[in-house]
């Protein structure tokens, strides 16, 4: 990874800056990258694990579902632990826990132990993205964070190439236990990141607050709400639309989250401070980030299936077709930063969403004989649009915040992203699967393209209500999804 300089301020009055070298950047990127990879890389191993352990597929599916539900539960703990112990110690501790639980997954003697280890892995992995965001984006009051294009590329390619990378690793390892390498590979990467975390400068996060009080009732409500919604979304993704198994948990989870929101207003130290969402601009920026993620990631999950099933490409060639979009994303985050500084947030986001509308409409030209280079070009154009859009939106959401609000803000950001993203991806994936079964893969992809194009169009209209930046020159050129 190219070394780059990241400047972070601990506050306007302090005026301190912390420079991130290559090792510090590696420490902050490895954790989010690993946890995002593990959200999708194991998908290709479900059948081999089922066959090797003589376990039914529905049971083995809990290796994936348990991890995703645990990610939701782990997010609820993030803000309090960051306040209580400090962002850097919390991040390092969770990174160590994720590495250890990855080793437990690799060594699991059976499906039951593997599912339990995956739940622990999800709990440990959930805080890594918001905690890394807090340090990468820096504080407010003059904060200005810079990250190399390689960072954006890696973070975008993680979820996109998870299934392809999993297939390559399984193919490279012979024997029925080949799936263990999917977890074992995390261990050396995580160990190196833990060592590199020692190079993180103390000024990138506020000091710990040993007197911070937990909010057990709030934590219980937040965990129950997130797990309920994500469980229902997981059922939707699997094609189950039967109430109450699907919509019951979703509706119940939403109700519990609303109760938590109402209660948090009267609690001095809530488990997750949502007061930042009372700012209309911040709430709109969070929502638009969510819609951009749905528009981006739903296609990333659908197109590989289309390329392999309808066009007959291998997992390797599918991964090659996805590669340019990661590179373009890394570069477009820098372009979004520059445009946000020069012409403002609103016109930059409007331009990004307009490009997303046009590029998403380009999906209508895809058929069973479309050249792979054209597919890669369309995906790269969409990725460029998302890079342009997300960057200024993160500025709107984080620019007014004090350093001590960063942990709550980035956790709330990831909660919104995970709920909207998971729900949108589940709906789109189910729509594609059902449409494919009745009309074929090409009409199914075009139906999905219509939904995504309309969503991008509505987001373009909503972007007219974004404010102008409160100051120029304070743009953070990357957002972790």
XYZ file of N, CA and C in Angstrom, residues 46 48-64 105 108-119 179-180:
99
model
N -20.362 -22.853 2.020
C -21.506 -23.482 2.694
C -21.682 -24.928 2.258
N -19.459 -27.045 0.668
C -18.370 -27.932 1.104
C -18.408 -28.253 2.592
N -18.750 -27.269 3.418
C -18.827 -27.518 4.859
C -19.960 -28.497 5.160
N -21.102 -28.296 4.503
C -22.233 -29.205 4.691
C -21.861 -30.631 4.316
N -21.153 -30.770 3.204
C -20.761 -32.100 2.737
C -19.721 -32.741 3.649
N -18.742 -31.951 4.084
C -17.658 -32.505 4.889
C -18.105 -32.848 6.304
N -19.035 -32.053 6.854
C -19.497 -32.289 8.229
C -20.787 -33.103 8.302
N -21.335 -33.475 7.129
C -22.593 -34.231 7.070
C -23.721 -33.494 7.807
N -23.814 -32.202 7.544
C -24.808 -31.346 8.172
C -25.708 -30.757 7.102
N -26.985 -30.556 7.424
C -27.930 -30.024 6.446
C -27.569 -28.595 6.068
N -27.923 -28.202 4.846
C -27.614 -26.850 4.378
C -28.267 -25.762 5.232
N -29.557 -25.916 5.643
C -30.155 -24.879 6.496
C -29.380 -24.651 7.790
N -28.829 -25.734 8.365
C -28.039 -25.584 9.584
C -26.726 -24.874 9.299
N -26.058 -25.265 8.230
C -24.775 -24.657 7.875
C -24.956 -23.182 7.526
N -26.136 -22.806 6.999
C -26.380 -21.402 6.660
C -26.223 -20.489 7.870
N -26.363 -21.045 9.067
C -26.214 -20.225 10.264
C -24.777 -19.773 10.482
N -23.838 -20.373 9.746
C -22.461 -19.871 9.778
C -22.425 -18.454 9.225
N -23.270 -18.189 8.237
C -23.372 -16.851 7.655
C -24.328 -15.987 8.465
N -12.485 -20.497 14.451
C -13.290 -20.970 13.322
C -12.514 -21.990 12.500
N -12.382 -25.370 14.306
C -13.642 -25.926 14.811
C -13.784 -27.397 14.419
N -14.074 -28.279 15.386
C -14.198 -29.706 15.070
C -15.526 -30.081 14.428
N -16.525 -29.219 14.526
C -17.836 -29.531 13.968
C -18.636 -28.276 13.698
N -19.830 -28.458 13.123
C -20.644 -27.317 12.720
C -21.094 -26.484 13.906
N -21.490 -27.136 15.000
C -21.961 -26.398 16.165
C -20.910 -25.450 16.706
N -19.681 -25.938 16.860
C -18.593 -25.099 17.357
C -18.287 -23.997 16.347
N -18.350 -24.321 15.059
C -18.069 -23.331 14.027
C -19.092 -22.202 14.062
N -20.361 -22.526 14.228
C -21.397 -21.485 14.309
C -21.162 -20.591 15.524
N -20.853 -21.224 16.672
C -20.594 -20.445 17.888
C -19.377 -19.535 17.700
N -18.323 -20.064 17.072
C -17.130 -19.260 16.833
C -17.418 -18.118 15.867
N -18.285 -18.362 14.887
C -18.646 -17.303 13.941
C -19.425 -16.189 14.628
N -20.282 -16.545 15.593
C -21.005 -15.522 16.348
C -20.015 -14.658 17.126
N -12.049 -25.509 3.477
C -12.754 -24.316 3.921
C -12.075 -23.643 5.111
N -11.258 -24.382 5.844
C -10.625 -23.804 7.031
C -9.662 -22.672 6.681
